[in-house]
Tab-separated table of N, CA, C and O in Angstrom:
chain	number	residue	atom	x	y	z
A	1	UNK	N	-5.539	-13.603	4.293
A	1	UNK	CA	-4.229	-12.684	4.393
A	1	UNK	C	-3.207	-12.737	4.014
A	1	UNK	O	-2.893	-13.686	4.414
A	2	UNK	N	-3.241	-13.119	2.506
A	2	UNK	CA	-1.689	-13.877	1.610
A	2	UNK	C	-1.083	-12.679	1.412
A	2	UNK	O	-1.314	-11.545	0.951
A	3	UNK	N	0.279	-12.514	1.762
A	3	UNK	CA	1.543	-12.175	1.580
A	3	UNK	C	2.551	-12.037	0.875
A	3	UNK	O	3.067	-13.586	1.015
A	4	UNK	N	3.465	-11.656	0.532
A	4	UNK	CA	4.149	-12.215	-0.516
A	4	UNK	C	6.184	-11.393	0.456
A	4	UNK	O	5.627	-10.161	0.591
A	5	UNK	N	6.606	-12.134	0.771
A	5	UNK	CA	7.629	-11.861	1.113
A	5	UNK	C	8.997	-11.662	0.337
A	5	UNK	O	9.059	-13.073	-0.103
A	6	UNK	N	9.944	-10.791	-0.356
A	6	UNK	CA	10.550	-11.242	-0.925
A	6	UNK	C	12.020	-10.653	-0.306
A	6	UNK	O	11.998	-8.935	-0.269
A	7	UNK	N	12.836	-11.733	-0.445
A	7	UNK	CA	13.594	-11.600	0.631
A	7	UNK	C	15.127	-12.341	0.208
A	7	UNK	O	15.073	-13.442	0.717
A	8	UNK	N	15.938	-12.218	-0.060
A	8	UNK	CA	17.291	-12.999	-0.757
A	8	UNK	C	18.400	-13.220	0.918
A	8	UNK	O	18.683	-14.293	0.564
A	9	UNK	N	18.167	-12.449	1.730
A	9	UNK	CA	18.904	-12.616	2.474
A	9	UNK	C	18.351	-14.163	3.672
A	9	UNK	O	17.271	-13.926	4.145
A	10	UNK	N	18.890	-15.177	3.867
A	10	UNK	CA	18.243	-16.488	4.655
A	10	UNK	C	18.133	-16.521	5.852
A	10	UNK	O	16.579	-16.628	6.333
A	11	UNK	N	18.721	-15.360	6.492
A	11	UNK	CA	18.836	-15.700	8.280
A	11	UNK	C	17.372	-14.329	8.208
A	11	UNK	O	16.159	-14.735	9.259
A	12	UNK	N	17.327	-13.885	7.606
A	12	UNK	CA	16.554	-12.262	7.789
A	12	UNK	C	14.894	-12.974	7.219
A	12	UNK	O	13.376	-12.676	7.183
A	13	UNK	N	14.781	-13.751	5.668
A	13	UNK	CA	13.682	-14.192	5.710
A	13	UNK	C	12.941	-15.527	6.507
A	13	UNK	O	11.944	-15.029	6.581
A	14	UNK	N	14.052	-16.042	7.046
A	14	UNK	CA	13.544	-17.264	7.769
A	14	UNK	C	12.821	-16.462	9.499
A	14	UNK	O	11.619	-16.751	9.960
A	15	UNK	N	13.280	-15.334	9.454
A	15	UNK	CA	12.714	-14.480	11.088
A	15	UNK	C	11.909	-13.666	10.477
A	15	UNK	O	10.146	-14.041	11.447
A	16	UNK	N	11.155	-13.386	9.546
A	16	UNK	CA	9.891	-13.044	9.349
A	16	UNK	C	8.765	-13.687	8.945
A	16	UNK	O	7.773	-13.774	9.200
A	17	UNK	N	9.242	-14.643	8.292
A	17	UNK	CA	8.357	-15.578	7.582
A	17	UNK	C	7.747	-16.525	8.917
A	17	UNK	O	7.001	-16.653	9.060
A	18	UNK	N	8.994	-16.867	9.985
A	18	UNK	CA	8.255	-17.341	11.047
A	18	UNK	C	7.582	-16.485	12.269
A	18	UNK	O	6.336	-16.653	12.197
A	19	UNK	N	7.634	-14.967	12.244
A	19	UNK	CA	6.817	-13.746	12.740
A	19	UNK	C	5.664	-13.922	11.891
A	19	UNK	O	4.879	-13.814	12.667
A	20	UNK	N	6.023	-13.870	10.953
A	20	UNK	CA	4.013	-13.806	10.222
A	20	UNK	C	3.301	-14.900	10.218
A	20	UNK	O	2.380	-14.462	10.235
A	21	UNK	N	3.931	-16.192	10.143
A	21	UNK	CA	2.907	-16.881	10.171
A	21	UNK	C	2.530	-17.190	11.744
A	21	UNK	O	1.612	-18.114	11.521
A	22	UNK	N	3.898	-16.698	12.500
A	22	UNK	CA	3.172	-17.277	14.498
A	22	UNK	C	1.933	-16.191	14.039
A	22	UNK	O	0.841	-16.510	14.737
A	23	UNK	N	1.440	-14.995	12.966
A	23	UNK	CA	0.051	-14.120	13.247
A	23	UNK	C	-0.469	-14.703	12.625
A	23	UNK	O	-1.747	-14.027	12.193
A	24	UNK	N	-0.260	-15.958	12.259
A	24	UNK	CA	-1.591	-16.465	11.155
A	24	UNK	C	-1.596	-16.180	9.824
A	24	UNK	O	-2.435	-15.936	9.432
A	25	UNK	N	-0.594	-15.409	9.152
A	25	UNK	CA	-0.914	-14.976	7.689
A	25	UNK	C	-0.228	-16.202	7.287
A	25	UNK	O	0.529	-17.156	7.399
A	26	UNK	N	-0.705	-16.103	5.632
A	26	UNK	CA	-0.440	-17.106	4.967
A	26	UNK	C	0.680	-16.336	3.877
A	26	UNK	O	0.639	-15.421	3.356
A	27	UNK	N	1.764	-16.943	3.967
A	27	UNK	CA	3.317	-16.094	3.148
A	27	UNK	C	3.622	-17.008	2.632
A	27	UNK	O	4.106	-18.013	2.768
A	28	UNK	N	3.763	-16.874	1.372
A	28	UNK	CA	4.652	-16.981	0.362
A	28	UNK	C	6.384	-16.031	0.396
A	28	UNK	O	6.144	-14.765	0.173
A	29	UNK	N	7.206	-16.772	0.532
A	29	UNK	CA	8.572	-15.854	0.456
A	29	UNK	C	9.346	-17.081	-1.091
A	29	UNK	O	9.152	-17.993	-1.380
A	30	UNK	N	9.814	-15.887	-1.917
A	30	UNK	CA	10.792	-15.529	-2.600
A	30	UNK	C	12.151	-14.753	-2.899
A	30	UNK	O	12.622	-13.826	-1.549
A	31	UNK	N	13.198	-15.630	-3.443
A	31	UNK	CA	14.317	-14.779	-2.996
A	31	UNK	C	14.792	-14.013	-4.168
A	31	UNK	O	16.567	-13.818	-3.718
A	32	UNK	N	14.416	-13.634	-4.990
A	32	UNK	CA	15.016	-13.119	-6.194
A	32	UNK	C	13.607	-12.281	-6.819
A	32	UNK	O	12.761	-12.501	-7.163
A	33	UNK	N	14.824	-11.226	-7.861
A	33	UNK	CA	13.947	-10.946	-8.290
A	33	UNK	C	12.726	-11.420	-9.415
A	33	UNK	O	11.414	-11.096	-9.491
A	34	UNK	N	13.014	-11.932	-9.561
A	34	UNK	CA	12.265	-12.956	-11.303
A	34	UNK	C	11.299	-13.608	-10.850
A	34	UNK	O	9.965	-13.621	-11.153
A	35	UNK	N	11.859	-13.946	-9.243
A	35	UNK	CA	10.753	-15.328	-8.824
A	35	UNK	C	9.757	-13.997	-8.194
A	35	UNK	O	8.501	-14.567	-8.266
A	36	UNK	N	10.053	-13.154	-7.828
A	36	UNK	CA	8.919	-12.077	-7.450
A	36	UNK	C	8.067	-11.739	-8.569
A	36	UNK	O	7.225	-11.476	-8.081
A	37	UNK	N	8.262	-11.213	-9.632
A	37	UNK	CA	7.383	-10.904	-10.949
A	37	UNK	C	7.155	-11.960	-11.073
A	37	UNK	O	5.640	-12.138	-11.510
A	38	UNK	N	7.237	-13.064	-11.359
A	38	UNK	CA	6.461	-14.341	-11.329
A	38	UNK	C	5.091	-14.703	-10.403
A	38	UNK	O	4.062	-14.913	-10.391
A	39	UNK	N	6.173	-14.608	-9.378
A	39	UNK	CA	4.724	-14.856	-7.532
A	39	UNK	C	3.803	-13.474	-8.107
A	39	UNK	O	2.333	-14.043	-7.889
A	40	UNK	N	3.803	-12.508	-8.943
A	40	UNK	CA	3.318	-11.486	-8.253
A	40	UNK	C	2.106	-11.608	-9.446
A	40	UNK	O	1.234	-11.101	-10.079
A	41	UNK	N	2.261	-11.958	-11.112
A	41	UNK	CA	1.987	-12.159	-12.225
A	41	UNK	C	0.783	-13.126	-12.245
A	41	UNK	O	-0.060	-12.704	-12.080
A	42	UNK	N	0.977	-14.042	-11.132
A	42	UNK	CA	0.134	-15.348	-10.512
A	42	UNK	C	-0.826	-15.607	-9.793
A	42	UNK	O	-1.283	-16.444	-9.579
A	43	UNK	N	-0.455	-14.612	-8.708
A	43	UNK	CA	-1.053	-14.900	-7.854
A	43	UNK	C	-1.639	-12.881	-7.360
A	43	UNK	O	-1.044	-12.384	-7.017
A	44	UNK	N	-2.510	-13.356	-6.684
A	44	UNK	CA	-3.490	-12.373	-5.915
A	44	UNK	C	-2.444	-11.835	-4.373
A	44	UNK	O	-3.145	-13.110	-3.733
A	45	UNK	N	-2.156	-11.104	-3.934
A	45	UNK	CA	-1.467	-10.546	-2.604
A	45	UNK	C	-2.292	-9.500	-2.280
A	45	UNK	O	-2.595	-8.548	-2.637
A	46	UNK	N	-1.942	-9.213	-0.836
A	46	UNK	CA	-2.924	-8.741	0.267
A	46	UNK	C	-1.855	-7.669	0.214
A	46	UNK	O	-1.806	-6.129	0.939
A	47	UNK	N	-0.361	-7.747	0.135
A	47	UNK	CA	0.555	-7.009	0.782
A	47	UNK	C	2.418	-7.800	0.423
A	47	UNK	O	1.999	-8.663	0.107
A	48	UNK	N	2.768	-6.828	-0.121
A	48	UNK	CA	4.120	-7.552	-0.923
A	48	UNK	C	5.591	-6.745	0.454
A	48	UNK	O	4.930	-4.995	0.681
A	49	UNK	N	5.821	-7.112	0.721
A	49	UNK	CA	7.297	-7.188	1.634
A	49	UNK	C	8.442	-7.744	0.946
A	49	UNK	O	8.823	-8.254	0.787
A	50	UNK	N	8.702	-6.361	0.465
A	50	UNK	CA	10.302	-6.639	-0.858
A	50	UNK	C	11.864	-5.611	-0.647
A	50	UNK	O	11.362	-4.546	0.319
A	51	UNK	N	12.529	-6.237	-0.236
A	51	UNK	CA	13.572	-5.967	-0.410
A	51	UNK	C	14.142	-5.180	-1.447
A	51	UNK	O	13.724	-5.855	-2.732
A	52	UNK	N	15.062	-4.291	-1.911
A	52	UNK	CA	15.719	-3.979	-2.858
A	52	UNK	C	17.000	-4.260	-3.291
A	52	UNK	O	17.111	-5.148	-4.562
A	53	UNK	N	17.735	-4.896	-2.971
A	53	UNK	CA	19.023	-5.235	-3.822
A	53	UNK	C	18.268	-7.252	-3.519
A	53	UNK	O	19.473	-7.687	-2.465
A	54	UNK	N	17.907	-7.167	-4.652
A	54	UNK	CA	17.796	-8.847	-4.948
A	54	UNK	C	18.978	-8.814	-5.794
A	54	UNK	O	19.306	-8.732	-6.626
A	55	UNK	N	19.023	-10.492	-6.135
A	55	UNK	CA	19.344	-10.822	-7.181
A	55	UNK	C	18.863	-10.757	-8.403
A	55	UNK	O	17.239	-10.883	-8.591
A	56	UNK	N	19.270	-10.943	-9.444
A	56	UNK	CA	18.475	-11.436	-11.159
A	56	UNK	C	17.739	-10.377	-11.505
A	56	UNK	O	17.757	-10.112	-12.594
A	57	UNK	N	16.814	-9.549	-10.482
A	57	UNK	CA	15.828	-8.131	-10.203
A	57	UNK	C	16.099	-7.141	-9.414
A	57	UNK	O	15.825	-8.110	-8.719
A	58	UNK	N	16.016	-5.966	-9.650
A	58	UNK	CA	16.148	-5.350	-8.715
A	58	UNK	C	15.459	-4.603	-8.016
A	58	UNK	O	14.648	-5.463	-8.823
A	59	UNK	N	15.040	-4.716	-6.646
A	59	UNK	CA	13.254	-5.542	-6.741
A	59	UNK	C	13.201	-3.249	-7.068
A	59	UNK	O	11.398	-3.371	-6.857
A	60	UNK	N	13.252	-2.697	-6.880
A	60	UNK	CA	12.872	-1.140	-7.220
A	60	UNK	C	12.745	-1.821	-8.645
A	60	UNK	O	11.316	-1.331	-9.172
A	61	UNK	N	12.959	-2.258	-9.477
A	61	UNK	CA	12.363	-2.608	-10.979
A	61	UNK	C	11.344	-3.415	-10.593
A	61	UNK	O	9.999	-3.556	-11.288
A	62	UNK	N	11.253	-4.274	-9.586
A	62	UNK	CA	9.719	-5.635	-9.500
A	62	UNK	C	8.247	-4.394	-9.375
A	62	UNK	O	8.086	-4.351	-9.900
A	63	UNK	N	8.529	-3.585	-8.103
A	63	UNK	CA	8.149	-2.675	-7.762
A	63	UNK	C	7.438	-1.570	-9.617
A	63	UNK	O	6.534	-1.407	-9.511
A	64	UNK	N	8.065	-1.374	-10.035
A	64	UNK	CA	8.003	-0.126	-11.556
A	64	UNK	C	7.121	-1.520	-12.042
A	64	UNK	O	5.940	-1.135	-12.610
A	65	UNK	N	7.460	-2.284	-12.220
A	65	UNK	CA	6.980	-3.639	-13.199
A	65	UNK	C	5.322	-3.495	-12.545
A	65	UNK	O	4.259	-4.001	-13.240
A	66	UNK	N	5.221	-4.071	-11.413
A	66	UNK	CA	3.925	-4.515	-10.923
A	66	UNK	C	3.069	-3.116	-11.181
A	66	UNK	O	1.767	-3.441	-11.439
A	67	UNK	N	3.644	-1.743	-11.100
A	67	UNK	CA	2.673	-0.687	-10.968
A	67	UNK	C	2.373	-0.374	-12.397
A	67	UNK	O	1.494	-0.099	-12.662
A	68	UNK	N	3.008	-0.725	-13.385
A	68	UNK	CA	3.148	-0.368	-14.821
A	68	UNK	C	1.731	-1.564	-15.208
A	68	UNK	O	1.084	-0.987	-16.011
A	69	UNK	N	1.775	-2.736	-14.521
A	69	UNK	CA	0.440	-3.574	-14.900
A	69	UNK	C	-0.901	-3.136	-13.993
A	69	UNK	O	-1.537	-3.915	-13.873
A	70	UNK	N	-0.746	-2.114	-13.680
A	70	UNK	CA	-1.285	-1.439	-12.549
A	70	UNK	C	-2.498	-2.378	-11.945
A	70	UNK	O	-3.284	-1.672	-11.150
A	71	UNK	N	-1.145	-3.220	-10.627
A	71	UNK	CA	-1.305	-3.894	-9.777
A	71	UNK	C	-1.745	-2.431	-8.707
A	71	UNK	O	-0.651	-2.042	-8.458
A	72	UNK	N	-1.916	-2.392	-7.920
A	72	UNK	CA	-2.539	-1.673	-6.225
A	72	UNK	C	-2.503	-2.220	-4.818
A	72	UNK	O	-2.802	-1.988	-3.753
A	73	UNK	N	-1.506	-3.644	-4.588
A	73	UNK	CA	-1.448	-4.213	-3.425
A	73	UNK	C	-0.537	-3.131	-2.779
A	73	UNK	O	0.286	-2.984	-3.695
A	74	UNK	N	-0.601	-3.006	-1.819
A	74	UNK	CA	0.504	-2.518	-0.832
A	74	UNK	C	1.908	-2.929	-0.406
A	74	UNK	O	1.873	-3.887	-0.238
A	75	UNK	N	2.550	-2.378	-0.989
A	75	UNK	CA	3.852	-2.755	-1.003
A	75	UNK	C	4.782	-1.738	0.248
A	75	UNK	O	4.575	-0.877	-0.251
A	76	UNK	N	5.412	-2.836	1.597
A	76	UNK	CA	6.575	-2.344	2.174
A	76	UNK	C	7.730	-2.517	1.414
A	76	UNK	O	8.448	-3.648	2.180
A	77	UNK	N	8.686	-1.365	1.127
A	77	UNK	CA	9.526	-1.549	1.123
A	77	UNK	C	10.406	-2.097	2.115
A	77	UNK	O	10.494	-1.058	3.157
A	78	UNK	N	11.841	-2.625	2.436
A	78	UNK	CA	12.353	-3.022	3.807
A	78	UNK	C	13.696	-3.489	2.734
A	78	UNK	O	14.060	-4.082	2.956
A	79	UNK	N	14.017	-2.544	3.364
A	79	UNK	CA	15.733	-2.365	2.708
A	79	UNK	C	16.811	-1.967	3.363
A	79	UNK	O	16.604	-0.935	4.245
A	80	UNK	N	18.149	-1.909	3.247
A	80	UNK	CA	18.797	-1.275	3.727
A	80	UNK	C	19.524	0.044	3.577
A	80	UNK	O	20.300	0.684	4.039
A	81	UNK	N	18.967	-0.044	2.090
A	81	UNK	CA	19.259	1.255	1.413
A	81	UNK	C	18.253	2.481	2.324
A	81	UNK	O	18.042	2.917	1.704
A	82	UNK	N	19.392	3.509	2.970
A	82	UNK	CA	18.730	4.401	3.523
A	82	UNK	C	19.235	5.529	3.159
A	82	UNK	O	18.857	6.680	4.090
A	83	UNK	N	20.347	5.829	1.965
A	83	UNK	CA	20.149	7.573	1.195
A	83	UNK	C	18.833	7.831	1.189
A	83	UNK	O	18.145	7.360	0.881
A	84	UNK	N	18.696	9.134	1.703
A	84	UNK	CA	17.517	9.930	0.730
A	84	UNK	C	16.770	9.977	-0.453
A	84	UNK	O	15.958	9.690	-0.268
A	85	UNK	N	18.418	9.918	-1.251
A	85	UNK	CA	17.537	9.528	-2.472
A	85	UNK	C	16.891	7.479	-3.135
A	85	UNK	O	15.798	7.987	-3.785
A	86	UNK	N	17.467	7.204	-2.194
A	86	UNK	CA	16.928	5.877	-2.321
A	86	UNK	C	15.780	5.629	-1.785
A	86	UNK	O	14.728	5.184	-2.492
A	87	UNK	N	15.086	6.512	-0.451
A	87	UNK	CA	13.993	6.590	0.207
A	87	UNK	C	13.077	7.097	-1.300
A	87	UNK	O	11.745	6.769	-1.521
A	88	UNK	N	13.305	7.723	-1.583
A	88	UNK	CA	12.679	8.915	-2.406
A	88	UNK	C	12.473	7.937	-3.930
A	88	UNK	O	11.456	8.377	-4.089
A	89	UNK	N	13.495	7.690	-4.639
A	89	UNK	CA	13.127	6.582	-5.991
A	89	UNK	C	11.457	5.647	-5.572
A	89	UNK	O	11.147	5.176	-5.706
A	90	UNK	N	12.170	4.862	-4.065
A	90	UNK	CA	11.521	3.746	-3.556
A	90	UNK	C	9.883	4.716	-3.851
A	90	UNK	O	9.098	3.566	-4.250
A	91	UNK	N	9.510	5.106	-3.110
A	91	UNK	CA	8.265	5.783	-2.435
A	91	UNK	C	7.855	5.998	-4.186
A	91	UNK	O	6.551	6.477	-4.570
A	92	UNK	N	8.631	7.250	-4.899
A	92	UNK	CA	8.104	7.205	-6.552
A	92	UNK	C	7.955	6.388	-7.522
A	92	UNK	O	7.382	6.318	-8.135
A	93	UNK	N	8.306	5.378	-7.170
A	93	UNK	CA	8.422	4.138	-7.875
A	93	UNK	C	6.781	3.378	-7.236
A	93	UNK	O	6.283	2.062	-8.039
A	94	UNK	N	6.411	3.791	-6.431
A	94	UNK	CA	5.264	3.282	-5.672
A	94	UNK	C	4.992	2.751	-4.608
A	94	UNK	O	4.155	2.330	-4.065
A	95	UNK	N	6.130	2.326	-3.846
A	95	UNK	CA	5.807	1.408	-2.408
A	95	UNK	C	4.964	2.777	-1.512
A	95	UNK	O	4.815	3.830	-1.870
A	96	UNK	N	4.231	1.809	-1.054
A	96	UNK	CA	3.602	2.670	0.425
A	96	UNK	C	4.250	3.496	0.828
A	96	UNK	O	3.554	4.313	2.798
A	97	UNK	N	5.426	2.479	1.582
A	97	UNK	CA	6.128	2.679	2.562
A	97	UNK	C	7.726	2.184	2.637
A	97	UNK	O	7.525	1.753	1.863
A	98	UNK	N	8.028	2.640	3.122
A	98	UNK	CA	9.778	2.596	3.459
A	98	UNK	C	10.365	2.577	4.462
A	98	UNK	O	10.583	3.110	5.754
A	99	UNK	N	11.150	0.955	4.718
A	99	UNK	CA	11.080	0.869	6.542
A	99	UNK	C	12.448	0.597	5.957
A	99	UNK	O	13.061	-0.461	5.312
A	100	UNK	N	13.456	0.973	6.897
A	100	UNK	CA	14.810	0.276	7.152
A	100	UNK	C	15.827	-0.463	7.742
A	100	UNK	O	15.171	-1.114	8.980
A	101	UNK	N	16.559	-1.195	7.433
A	101	UNK	CA	16.688	-2.516	7.906
A	101	UNK	C	17.925	-2.186	8.759
A	101	UNK	O	18.489	-1.435	8.270
A	102	UNK	N	18.366	-2.668	9.759
A	102	UNK	CA	17.486	-3.869	10.809
A	102	UNK	C	16.519	-3.273	11.316
A	102	UNK	O	16.660	-2.100	11.634
A	103	UNK	N	15.033	-3.850	11.430
A	103	UNK	CA	13.970	-3.690	11.584
A	103	UNK	C	13.649	-4.365	12.923
A	103	UNK	O	13.948	-5.871	13.288
């Protein structure tokens, strides 16, 4: 199973990456929204773990672009944005689930 981790926080990214690889997942890690768009356009993934507060392109914009291209890969938003409106916006943009940090 190939996963894309989109996380700009180095400490969180390293912990999540190590945990997923310890469970034998193949994980690509990108640290900004533009790199996420590039990875999603050039590689097929089984799951995307997506932060929203990203440099260069916001995670919601990445998610919207993904869904506009009719990609159906499951997307789990993992973010500190905890307002109800943010959760609704993430799910409306096409997220399959929305998890709050810290997790």
